[in-house]
Structure formats: structure tokens, C-alpha cells
PDB file of C-alpha atoms in Angstrom:
ATOM      1  CA  UNK N  21       4.198 -17.519   7.183  1.00  0.00           C
ATOM      2  CA  UNK N  22       1.036 -17.736   5.070  1.00  0.00           C
ATOM      3  CA  UNK N  23      -1.345 -16.307   7.680  1.00  0.00           C
ATOM      4  CA  UNK N  24       0.378 -13.055   8.588  1.00  0.00           C
ATOM      5  CA  UNK N  25      -2.821 -11.480   9.911  1.00  0.00           C
ATOM      6  CA  UNK N  26      -3.384 -14.413  12.269  1.00  0.00           C
ATOM      7  CA  UNK N  27      -6.925 -15.097  11.100  1.00  0.00           C
ATOM      8  CA  UNK N  28      -8.406 -17.706  13.427  1.00  0.00           C
ATOM      9  CA  UNK N  29      -5.646 -17.345  16.031  1.00  0.00           C
ATOM     10  CA  UNK N  30      -5.874 -15.704  19.455  1.00  0.00           C
ATOM     11  CA  UNK N  31      -3.042 -13.234  18.776  1.00  0.00           C
ATOM     12  CA  UNK N  32      -5.038 -11.414  16.086  1.00  0.00           C
ATOM     13  CA  UNK N  33      -7.285  -9.786  18.700  1.00  0.00           C
ATOM     14  CA  UNK N  34      -8.714  -6.515  17.392  1.00  0.00           C
ATOM     15  CA  UNK N  35      -7.924  -7.317  13.762  1.00  0.00           C
ATOM     16  CA  UNK N  36     -10.332  -5.737  11.299  1.00  0.00           C
ATOM     17  CA  UNK N  37     -11.399  -7.962   8.418  1.00  0.00           C
ATOM     18  CA  UNK N  38     -13.188  -6.337   5.451  1.00  0.00           C
ATOM     19  CA  UNK N  39     -16.647  -7.567   4.571  1.00  0.00           C
ATOM     20  CA  UNK N  40     -16.542 -10.395   2.067  1.00  0.00           C
ATOM     21  CA  UNK N  41     -18.254  -9.539  -1.211  1.00  0.00           C
ATOM     22  CA  UNK N  42     -17.379 -12.715  -3.099  1.00  0.00           C
ATOM     23  CA  UNK N  43     -19.742 -15.723  -2.862  1.00  0.00           C
ATOM     24  CA  UNK N  44     -18.430 -18.033  -0.123  1.00  0.00           C
ATOM     25  CA  UNK N  45     -21.229 -20.601  -0.155  1.00  0.00           C
ATOM     26  CA  UNK N  46     -19.921 -22.117  -3.392  1.00  0.00           C
ATOM     27  CA  UNK N  47     -16.230 -22.880  -3.769  1.00  0.00           C
ATOM     28  CA  UNK N  48     -16.525 -22.826  -7.574  1.00  0.00           C
ATOM     29  CA  UNK N  49     -18.184 -19.392  -7.540  1.00  0.00           C
ATOM     30  CA  UNK N  50     -15.568 -18.072  -5.114  1.00  0.00           C
ATOM     31  CA  UNK N  51     -12.766 -19.374  -7.346  1.00  0.00           C
ATOM     32  CA  UNK N  52     -14.284 -17.699 -10.409  1.00  0.00           C
ATOM     33  CA  UNK N  53     -14.690 -14.381  -8.559  1.00  0.00           C
ATOM     34  CA  UNK N  54     -11.114 -14.552  -7.274  1.00  0.00           C
ATOM     35  CA  UNK N  55      -9.788 -15.489 -10.715  1.00  0.00           C
ATOM     36  CA  UNK N  56     -11.613 -12.493 -12.190  1.00  0.00           C
ATOM     37  CA  UNK N  57     -10.035 -10.243  -9.543  1.00  0.00           C
ATOM     38  CA  UNK N  58      -6.615 -11.772 -10.207  1.00  0.00           C
ATOM     39  CA  UNK N  59      -6.768 -11.135 -13.953  1.00  0.00           C
ATOM     40  CA  UNK N  60      -8.259  -7.648 -13.675  1.00  0.00           C
ATOM     41  CA  UNK N  61      -5.738  -6.486 -11.065  1.00  0.00           C
ATOM     42  CA  UNK N  62      -2.892  -8.087 -13.004  1.00  0.00           C
ATOM     43  CA  UNK N  63      -3.735  -6.149 -16.153  1.00  0.00           C
ATOM     44  CA  UNK N  64      -4.818  -2.953 -14.384  1.00  0.00           C
ATOM     45  CA  UNK N  65      -1.684  -2.996 -12.251  1.00  0.00           C
ATOM     46  CA  UNK N  66       0.517  -3.317 -15.310  1.00  0.00           C
ATOM     47  CA  UNK N  67      -1.274  -0.430 -17.021  1.00  0.00           C
ATOM     48  CA  UNK N  68      -0.746   1.785 -13.966  1.00  0.00           C
ATOM     49  CA  UNK N  69       2.884   0.665 -13.640  1.00  0.00           C
ATOM     50  CA  UNK N  70       3.380   1.412 -17.325  1.00  0.00           C
ATOM     51  CA  UNK N  71       1.921   4.880 -16.717  1.00  0.00           C
ATOM     52  CA  UNK N  72       4.514   5.553 -13.996  1.00  0.00           C
ATOM     53  CA  UNK N  73       7.341   4.455 -16.277  1.00  0.00           C
ATOM     54  CA  UNK N  74       5.941   6.490 -19.172  1.00  0.00           C
ATOM     55  CA  UNK N  75       6.815   9.760 -17.419  1.00  0.00           C
ATOM     56  CA  UNK N  76      10.507   9.039 -18.022  1.00  0.00           C
ATOM     57  CA  UNK N  77      11.354   5.590 -19.414  1.00  0.00           C
ATOM     58  CA  UNK N  78      15.117   6.189 -19.228  1.00  0.00           C
ATOM     59  CA  UNK N  79      15.100   7.227 -15.547  1.00  0.00           C
ATOM     60  CA  UNK N  80      11.993   6.451 -13.476  1.00  0.00           C
ATOM     61  CA  UNK N  81      11.079   3.599 -15.786  1.00  0.00           C
ATOM     62  CA  UNK N  82      14.508   1.962 -15.726  1.00  0.00           C
ATOM     63  CA  UNK N  83      16.478  -0.075 -13.207  1.00  0.00           C
ATOM     64  CA  UNK N  84      18.979   2.799 -13.091  1.00  0.00           C
ATOM     65  CA  UNK N  85      16.308   4.962 -11.478  1.00  0.00           C
ATOM     66  CA  UNK N  86      15.732   8.674 -11.342  1.00  0.00           C
ATOM     67  CA  UNK N  87      13.921  11.397  -9.412  1.00  0.00           C
ATOM     68  CA  UNK N  88      10.216  12.067  -9.842  1.00  0.00           C
ATOM     69  CA  UNK N  89      10.921  15.808  -9.743  1.00  0.00           C
ATOM     70  CA  UNK N  90      11.535  17.409 -13.140  1.00  0.00           C
ATOM     71  CA  UNK N  91      13.817  20.388 -12.488  1.00  0.00           C
ATOM     72  CA  UNK N  92      12.997  21.869 -15.910  1.00  0.00           C
ATOM     73  CA  UNK N  93       9.380  22.530 -14.866  1.00  0.00           C
ATOM     74  CA  UNK N  94       8.063  25.446 -12.774  1.00  0.00           C
ATOM     75  CA  UNK N  95       7.603  24.491  -9.073  1.00  0.00           C
ATOM     76  CA  UNK N  96       3.797  24.101  -9.191  1.00  0.00           C
ATOM     77  CA  UNK N  97       3.855  21.998 -12.362  1.00  0.00           C
ATOM     78  CA  UNK N  98       6.807  20.016 -11.016  1.00  0.00           C
ATOM     79  CA  UNK N  99       4.942  19.014  -7.854  1.00  0.00           C
ATOM     80  CA  UNK N 100       1.688  18.300  -9.649  1.00  0.00           C
ATOM     81  CA  UNK N 101       3.637  15.925 -11.883  1.00  0.00           C
ATOM     82  CA  UNK N 102       5.424  14.262  -8.950  1.00  0.00           C
ATOM     83  CA  UNK N 103       2.139  13.910  -7.048  1.00  0.00           C
ATOM     84  CA  UNK N 104       0.450  12.210 -10.007  1.00  0.00           C
ATOM     85  CA  UNK N 105       3.401   9.810 -10.185  1.00  0.00           C
ATOM     86  CA  UNK N 106       3.113   9.218  -6.430  1.00  0.00           C
ATOM     87  CA  UNK N 107      -0.596   8.408  -6.679  1.00  0.00           C
ATOM     88  CA  UNK N 108      -0.002   6.021  -9.588  1.00  0.00           C
ATOM     89  CA  UNK N 109       2.873   4.350  -7.738  1.00  0.00           C
ATOM     90  CA  UNK N 110       0.595   3.776  -4.747  1.00  0.00           C
ATOM     91  CA  UNK N 111      -2.054   2.215  -6.961  1.00  0.00           C
ATOM     92  CA  UNK N 112       0.628   0.009  -8.539  1.00  0.00           C
ATOM     93  CA  UNK N 113       1.568  -1.280  -5.091  1.00  0.00           C
ATOM     94  CA  UNK N 114      -2.077  -1.890  -4.233  1.00  0.00           C
ATOM     95  CA  UNK N 115      -2.639  -3.810  -7.481  1.00  0.00           C
ATOM     96  CA  UNK N 116       0.524  -5.897  -7.050  1.00  0.00           C
ATOM     97  CA  UNK N 117      -0.398  -6.944  -3.498  1.00  0.00           C
ATOM     98  CA  UNK N 118      -3.996  -7.714  -4.494  1.00  0.00           C
ATOM     99  CA  UNK N 119      -2.819  -9.768  -7.485  1.00  0.00           C
ATOM    100  CA  UNK N 120      -0.395 -11.774  -5.358  1.00  0.00           C
ATOM    101  CA  UNK N 121      -3.044 -12.376  -2.688  1.00  0.00           C
ATOM    102  CA  UNK N 122      -5.592 -13.525  -5.258  1.00  0.00           C
ATOM    103  CA  UNK N 123      -3.023 -15.886  -6.767  1.00  0.00           C
ATOM    104  CA  UNK N 124      -2.152 -17.395  -3.393  1.00  0.00           C
ATOM    105  CA  UNK N 125      -5.870 -17.695  -2.588  1.00  0.00           C
ATOM    106  CA  UNK N 126      -6.436 -19.731  -5.742  1.00  0.00           C
ATOM    107  CA  UNK N 127      -3.478 -22.001  -4.956  1.00  0.00           C
ATOM    108  CA  UNK N 128      -4.648 -22.564  -1.385  1.00  0.00           C
ATOM    109  CA  UNK N 129      -8.229 -23.366  -2.347  1.00  0.00           C
ATOM    110  CA  UNK N 130      -7.637 -25.364  -5.548  1.00  0.00           C
ATOM    111  CA  UNK N 131      -4.527 -27.342  -4.600  1.00  0.00           C
ATOM    112  CA  UNK N 132      -4.702 -27.527  -0.794  1.00  0.00           C
ATOM    113  CA  UNK N 133      -8.457 -27.799  -0.299  1.00  0.00           C
ATOM    114  CA  UNK N 134      -8.781 -24.694   1.856  1.00  0.00           C
ATOM    115  CA  UNK N 135     -12.112 -22.994   2.450  1.00  0.00           C
ATOM    116  CA  UNK N 136     -12.998 -19.602   0.920  1.00  0.00           C
ATOM    117  CA  UNK N 137     -13.511 -18.282   4.460  1.00  0.00           C
ATOM    118  CA  UNK N 138      -9.798 -18.832   5.092  1.00  0.00           C
ATOM    119  CA  UNK N 139      -9.006 -16.148   2.516  1.00  0.00           C
ATOM    120  CA  UNK N 140     -10.862 -12.992   3.647  1.00  0.00           C
ATOM    121  CA  UNK N 141     -10.367  -9.770   1.642  1.00  0.00           C
ATOM    122  CA  UNK N 142      -6.985  -8.114   2.081  1.00  0.00           C
ATOM    123  CA  UNK N 143      -8.034  -4.533   1.241  1.00  0.00           C
ATOM    124  CA  UNK N 144     -11.169  -2.535   1.917  1.00  0.00           C
ATOM    125  CA  UNK N 145     -11.179   0.178  -0.779  1.00  0.00           C
ATOM    126  CA  UNK N 146      -8.424   2.343   0.782  1.00  0.00           C
ATOM    127  CA  UNK N 147      -9.364   5.234  -1.522  1.00  0.00           C
ATOM    128  CA  UNK N 148     -12.635   5.546   0.423  1.00  0.00           C
ATOM    129  CA  UNK N 149     -10.980   6.205   3.801  1.00  0.00           C
ATOM    130  CA  UNK N 150     -12.220   9.334   5.550  1.00  0.00           C
ATOM    131  CA  UNK N 151      -9.472   9.469   8.175  1.00  0.00           C
ATOM    132  CA  UNK N 152      -5.851   8.409   8.502  1.00  0.00           C
ATOM    133  CA  UNK N 153      -6.803   6.106  11.340  1.00  0.00           C
ATOM    134  CA  UNK N 154      -9.333   4.346   9.143  1.00  0.00           C
ATOM    135  CA  UNK N 155      -6.915   4.197   6.216  1.00  0.00           C
ATOM    136  CA  UNK N 156      -4.063   2.535   8.110  1.00  0.00           C
ATOM    137  CA  UNK N 157      -6.007   0.452  10.651  1.00  0.00           C
ATOM    138  CA  UNK N 158      -8.773  -0.870   8.413  1.00  0.00           C
ATOM    139  CA  UNK N 159      -8.687  -0.123   4.717  1.00  0.00           C
ATOM    140  CA  UNK N 160      -5.003  -0.743   3.895  1.00  0.00           C
ATOM    141  CA  UNK N 161      -3.766  -4.320   4.232  1.00  0.00           C
ATOM    142  CA  UNK N 162      -3.043  -5.548   7.768  1.00  0.00           C
ATOM    143  CA  UNK N 163      -0.412  -8.165   6.899  1.00  0.00           C
ATOM    144  CA  UNK N 164       2.216  -6.810   9.294  1.00  0.00           C
ATOM    145  CA  UNK N 165      -0.140  -5.502  11.965  1.00  0.00           C
ATOM    146  CA  UNK N 166       1.045  -7.925  14.645  1.00  0.00           C
ATOM    147  CA  UNK N 167       4.705  -7.070  13.984  1.00  0.00           C
ATOM    148  CA  UNK N 168       4.049  -3.346  14.240  1.00  0.00           C
ATOM    149  CA  UNK N 169       2.111  -3.775  17.480  1.00  0.00           C
ATOM    150  CA  UNK N 170       4.469  -6.270  19.134  1.00  0.00           C
ATOM    151  CA  UNK N 171       7.765  -4.646  18.160  1.00  0.00           C
ATOM    152  CA  UNK N 172       6.675  -1.022  17.879  1.00  0.00           C
ATOM    153  CA  UNK N 173       3.455  -0.041  19.618  1.00  0.00           C
ATOM    154  CA  UNK N 174       3.792  -2.030  22.860  1.00  0.00           C
ATOM    155  CA  UNK N 175       7.413  -1.096  23.726  1.00  0.00           C
ATOM    156  CA  UNK N 176       6.930   2.549  22.735  1.00  0.00           C
ATOM    157  CA  UNK N 177       3.731   2.737  24.792  1.00  0.00           C
ATOM    158  CA  UNK N 178       5.813   1.953  27.872  1.00  0.00           C
ATOM    159  CA  UNK N 179       8.054   4.889  27.032  1.00  0.00           C
ATOM    160  CA  UNK N 180       5.585   7.474  25.752  1.00  0.00           C
ATOM    161  CA  UNK N 181       2.060   6.364  26.535  1.00  0.00           C
ATOM    162  CA  UNK N 182      -0.590   6.010  23.852  1.00  0.00           C
ATOM    163  CA  UNK N 183       1.006   8.631  21.605  1.00  0.00           C
ATOM    164  CA  UNK N 184       4.325   6.826  21.887  1.00  0.00           C
ATOM    165  CA  UNK N 185       2.616   3.590  20.879  1.00  0.00           C
ATOM    166  CA  UNK N 186       1.188   5.151  17.734  1.00  0.00           C
ATOM    167  CA  UNK N 187       4.557   6.582  16.688  1.00  0.00           C
ATOM    168  CA  UNK N 188       6.266   3.301  17.604  1.00  0.00           C
ATOM    169  CA  UNK N 189       4.037   1.281  15.286  1.00  0.00           C
ATOM    170  CA  UNK N 190       4.668   3.624  12.368  1.00  0.00           C
ATOM    171  CA  UNK N 191       8.392   3.819  13.186  1.00  0.00           C
ATOM    172  CA  UNK N 192       8.742   0.042  12.913  1.00  0.00           C
ATOM    173  CA  UNK N 193       6.746   0.136   9.671  1.00  0.00           C
ATOM    174  CA  UNK N 194       9.231   2.687   8.339  1.00  0.00           C
ATOM    175  CA  UNK N 195      12.166   0.502   9.343  1.00  0.00           C
ATOM    176  CA  UNK N 196      10.639  -2.518   7.608  1.00  0.00           C
ATOM    177  CA  UNK N 197      10.028  -0.630   4.377  1.00  0.00           C
ATOM    178  CA  UNK N 198      13.503   0.893   4.470  1.00  0.00           C
ATOM    179  CA  UNK N 199      15.071  -2.541   4.956  1.00  0.00           C
ATOM    180  CA  UNK N 200      13.060  -3.749   1.970  1.00  0.00           C
ATOM    181  CA  UNK N 201      14.703  -1.052  -0.118  1.00  0.00           C
ATOM    182  CA  UNK N 202      18.114  -1.924   1.375  1.00  0.00           C
ATOM    183  CA  UNK N 203      17.629  -5.395  -0.096  1.00  0.00           C
ATOM    184  CA  UNK N 204      18.020  -3.836  -3.548  1.00  0.00           C
ATOM    185  CA  UNK N 205      21.678  -3.221  -2.725  1.00  0.00           C
ATOM    186  CA  UNK N 206      21.449   0.564  -3.082  1.00  0.00           C
ATOM    187  CA  UNK N 207      21.550   1.642   0.513  1.00  0.00           C
ATOM    188  CA  UNK N 208      18.854   2.982   2.812  1.00  0.00           C
ATOM    189  CA  UNK N 209      17.041   6.293   3.117  1.00  0.00           C
ATOM    190  CA  UNK N 210      15.222   6.303   6.441  1.00  0.00           C
ATOM    191  CA  UNK N 211      14.815  10.071   6.388  1.00  0.00           C
ATOM    192  CA  UNK N 212      12.382   9.773   3.489  1.00  0.00           C
ATOM    193  CA  UNK N 213      11.161   6.162   3.635  1.00  0.00           C
ATOM    194  CA  UNK N 214      10.857   5.897   7.400  1.00  0.00           C
ATOM    195  CA  UNK N 215       9.939   9.559   7.629  1.00  0.00           C
ATOM    196  CA  UNK N 216       6.859   8.982   5.499  1.00  0.00           C
ATOM    197  CA  UNK N 217       5.442   6.438   7.919  1.00  0.00           C
ATOM    198  CA  UNK N 218       6.397   8.388  11.041  1.00  0.00           C
ATOM    199  CA  UNK N 219       4.695  11.522   9.701  1.00  0.00           C
ATOM    200  CA  UNK N 220       1.552   9.433   9.138  1.00  0.00           C
ATOM    201  CA  UNK N 221       1.756   8.448  12.794  1.00  0.00           C
ATOM    202  CA  UNK N 222       1.783  12.137  13.723  1.00  0.00           C
ATOM    203  CA  UNK N 223      -1.207  12.620  11.410  1.00  0.00           C
ATOM    204  CA  UNK N 224      -3.120   9.971  13.363  1.00  0.00           C
ATOM    205  CA  UNK N 225      -2.238  11.802  16.595  1.00  0.00           C
ATOM    206  CA  UNK N 226      -3.572  15.035  15.089  1.00  0.00           C
ATOM    207  CA  UNK N 227      -6.867  13.248  14.421  1.00  0.00           C
ATOM    208  CA  UNK N 228      -6.977  11.970  17.996  1.00  0.00           C
ATOM    209  CA  UNK N 229      -6.273  15.489  19.248  1.00  0.00           C
ATOM    210  CA  UNK N 230      -9.072  16.837  17.075  1.00  0.00           C
ATOM    211  CA  UNK N 231     -11.502  14.336  18.593  1.00  0.00           C
ATOM    212  CA  UNK N 232     -10.496  15.337  22.122  1.00  0.00           C
ATOM    213  CA  UNK N 233     -10.815  19.032  21.275  1.00  0.00           C
ATOM    214  CA  UNK N 234     -14.144  18.910  19.430  1.00  0.00           C
ATOM    215  CA  UNK N 235     -15.688  15.626  20.508  1.00  0.00           C
ATOM    216  CA  UNK N 236     -16.030  14.640  16.854  1.00  0.00           C
ATOM    217  CA  UNK N 237     -14.122  12.087  14.817  1.00  0.00           C
ATOM    218  CA  UNK N 238     -12.463  13.088  11.567  1.00  0.00           C
ATOM    219  CA  UNK N 239     -14.752  11.892   8.773  1.00  0.00           C
ATOM    220  CA  UNK N 240     -17.042  12.771   5.909  1.00  0.00           C
ATOM    221  CA  UNK N 241     -15.965  14.588   2.765  1.00  0.00           C
ATOM    222  CA  UNK N 242     -13.607  16.886   4.656  1.00  0.00           C
ATOM    223  CA  UNK N 243     -12.031  13.833   6.290  1.00  0.00           C
ATOM    224  CA  UNK N 244     -11.609  12.156   2.913  1.00  0.00           C
ATOM    225  CA  UNK N 245      -9.895  15.243   1.449  1.00  0.00           C
ATOM    226  CA  UNK N 246      -7.638  15.492   4.512  1.00  0.00           C
ATOM    227  CA  UNK N 247      -6.714  11.799   4.293  1.00  0.00           C
ATOM    228  CA  UNK N 248      -5.964  11.772   0.580  1.00  0.00           C
ATOM    229  CA  UNK N 249      -3.942  14.988   0.776  1.00  0.00           C
ATOM    230  CA  UNK N 250      -1.886  13.717   3.709  1.00  0.00           C
ATOM    231  CA  UNK N 251      -1.231  10.216   2.351  1.00  0.00           C
ATOM    232  CA  UNK N 252      -0.429  11.304  -1.211  1.00  0.00           C
ATOM    233  CA  UNK N 253       1.371  14.625  -0.657  1.00  0.00           C
ATOM    234  CA  UNK N 254       3.770  13.196   1.925  1.00  0.00           C
ATOM    235  CA  UNK N 255       4.070  10.154  -0.318  1.00  0.00           C
ATOM    236  CA  UNK N 256       6.164  12.218  -2.736  1.00  0.00           C
ATOM    237  CA  UNK N 257       9.284  11.762  -0.613  1.00  0.00           C
ATOM    238  CA  UNK N 258       8.714   8.015  -0.225  1.00  0.00           C
ATOM    239  CA  UNK N 259       8.127   7.416  -3.930  1.00  0.00           C
ATOM    240  CA  UNK N 260      11.073   9.611  -4.899  1.00  0.00           C
ATOM    241  CA  UNK N 261      13.349   7.541  -2.657  1.00  0.00           C
ATOM    242  CA  UNK N 262      12.088   4.361  -4.304  1.00  0.00           C
ATOM    243  CA  UNK N 263      12.189   5.653  -7.875  1.00  0.00           C
ATOM    244  CA  UNK N 264      15.671   7.117  -7.409  1.00  0.00           C
ATOM    245  CA  UNK N 265      16.895   3.610  -6.676  1.00  0.00           C
ATOM    246  CA  UNK N 266      15.194   2.017  -9.664  1.00  0.00           C
ATOM    247  CA  UNK N 267      12.258   0.342  -7.915  1.00  0.00           C
ATOM    248  CA  UNK N 268       9.755   1.636 -10.486  1.00  0.00           C
ATOM    249  CA  UNK N 269      11.863  -0.046 -13.155  1.00  0.00           C
ATOM    250  CA  UNK N 270      10.974  -3.473 -11.734  1.00  0.00           C
ATOM    251  CA  UNK N 271       9.780  -6.131 -14.148  1.00  0.00           C
ATOM    252  CA  UNK N 272       6.783  -8.188 -13.066  1.00  0.00           C
ATOM    253  CA  UNK N 273       6.577 -10.111 -16.355  1.00  0.00           C
ATOM    254  CA  UNK N 274       8.982 -11.402 -18.968  1.00  0.00           C
ATOM    255  CA  UNK N 275       9.032  -8.549 -21.491  1.00  0.00           C
ATOM    256  CA  UNK N 276       7.440 -10.739 -24.167  1.00  0.00           C
ATOM    257  CA  UNK N 277       4.427 -11.395 -21.903  1.00  0.00           C
ATOM    258  CA  UNK N 278       3.791  -7.890 -20.591  1.00  0.00           C
ATOM    259  CA  UNK N 279       0.140  -6.948 -21.315  1.00  0.00           C
ATOM    260  CA  UNK N 280       0.836  -3.237 -21.879  1.00  0.00           C
ATOM    261  CA  UNK N 281       3.416  -3.980 -24.565  1.00  0.00           C
ATOM    262  CA  UNK N 282       0.586  -5.487 -26.613  1.00  0.00           C
ATOM    263  CA  UNK N 283      -1.904  -2.729 -25.675  1.00  0.00           C
ATOM    264  CA  UNK N 284       0.267   0.381 -26.009  1.00  0.00           C
ATOM    265  CA  UNK N 285       3.583  -0.845 -27.387  1.00  0.00           C
ATOM    266  CA  UNK N 286       6.985  -0.988 -25.631  1.00  0.00           C
ATOM    267  CA  UNK N 287       8.211   2.154 -23.884  1.00  0.00           C
TER     268      UNK N 287
END
């Protein structure tokens, strides 16, 4: 339950762990570095979340929800706006997961006597990915990797070979994220939520096809542009599905303790 990546277990074969940049030789130094990360991501995440809600406090920023597309704007401006919201929403998710992981790391080390090495980094600067394969297999968190492989990739490989395995892993990821939204009691939307992850699976297959065709991996500056465009532009439909159901109106703090209320004032 608390070791979803399977660190130290045989079933995590092939798992990529980011390079540790915090000091691990001293538990006190590691705790201070993790505490600094916890506080900075907590505040930064709230600022980014506040920025998402700022676009429309009564719709996107509320539990009632609303679309990220402003029909009063011209098409180009409308999609620039929705794409900015999508990027900020993604960074909010990153910050929230990093904050939670840092908090659990501190609890495990301080109260349960665990070693710093038992809490390896969860992200590896996903904004630096130069291919979709790198983004999803290495730089984004790998918490559900075993589930996606066991339930999705392996069975689908039997049906459709390697390509089927790739789509299967992303399909199961889409199902999991859609079920998470279902838990809000506002239905499901697999076409957009699941569709986002499936289309990323097809993007990975495109990269594999490119390598077979040219003998070169996707990478470099062109690879970075390709990756960011694919992840963020398709992300519009995912974020719109979430925001329409009020997910961006979530409260991570009691209102009286929210950092941005003191920095910028209530929305």
C-alpha cells in the first residue's frame, strides 16, 4: 500500500528510479531537504491552483464546475486560454503529488525510523522530457506502473503484440483516472478522460515507428517540443472533463489557512 512502485521487491523489475539529489548520508540533512521541498511545493502548488481558479472563480474555481472553453472568445484566443489552464492544472497535479509524497517521506523517516534510501524521488523533472516514452516511463511518477503492466500491457500484448501492450497500459490508466472522477459522484467521461491516455499510447507508438523508419530515437529540442505539444494540447479534453465536474474547485486547505488568500486575497 505504501510502496506502490515496489522498490526493493522482485516485481519492480525494469522500474526507473530518478537520481537522488538530496543528501542521503545524513538523515537530518535529508529531512531538512525534504521539508524544504514539502513547504515549497505546498505553497507553489496552491499558487498554481489559485491561478487556475482565477480564470473563472464562479465556474472553474467552484465545486459546481465549468468548462475551460470561453465561448465569448475567438477560437484562437479561446484555445490559447484553455491550453494555459491545462498546463497550470497539470502543474497543480504535479505539485500536489510531490507535496503528499514529501509529507509521507517525513512521516516514514521521523516516526517509523525508515532510511532516506527507502524514499527515492517520485518525479524526474517531467517538463524536461524529450519524448513521450521518456515522459511516461521515466519522468512522470511510476506509482501505478505495476498495475498498468499487469492488468493492461501483458493481457493486451497477447492480443495485439507489442503495440497492443502499449495501448493496453494506457487504456487501463485511462480507466483508473476515469473511475477516480466517478468517485466524485458526477458520472464518468471515458471518451475524454480515458481518451487522453489512449491517445498518448498512440503517440508512443508513433515514436517507435519513427525509430524503426529512421533509426533514430525521438529526442533533442524537436523531441521536447513534440512531447510538450502532445501532452498539453491533448490535455485540454482531460482537464475540461475534470473542471466541468468541479475538480478544480477542490479545497486542499481550510479556507482560513490557504496561503494564497494571504498573498493575493480571496477569489
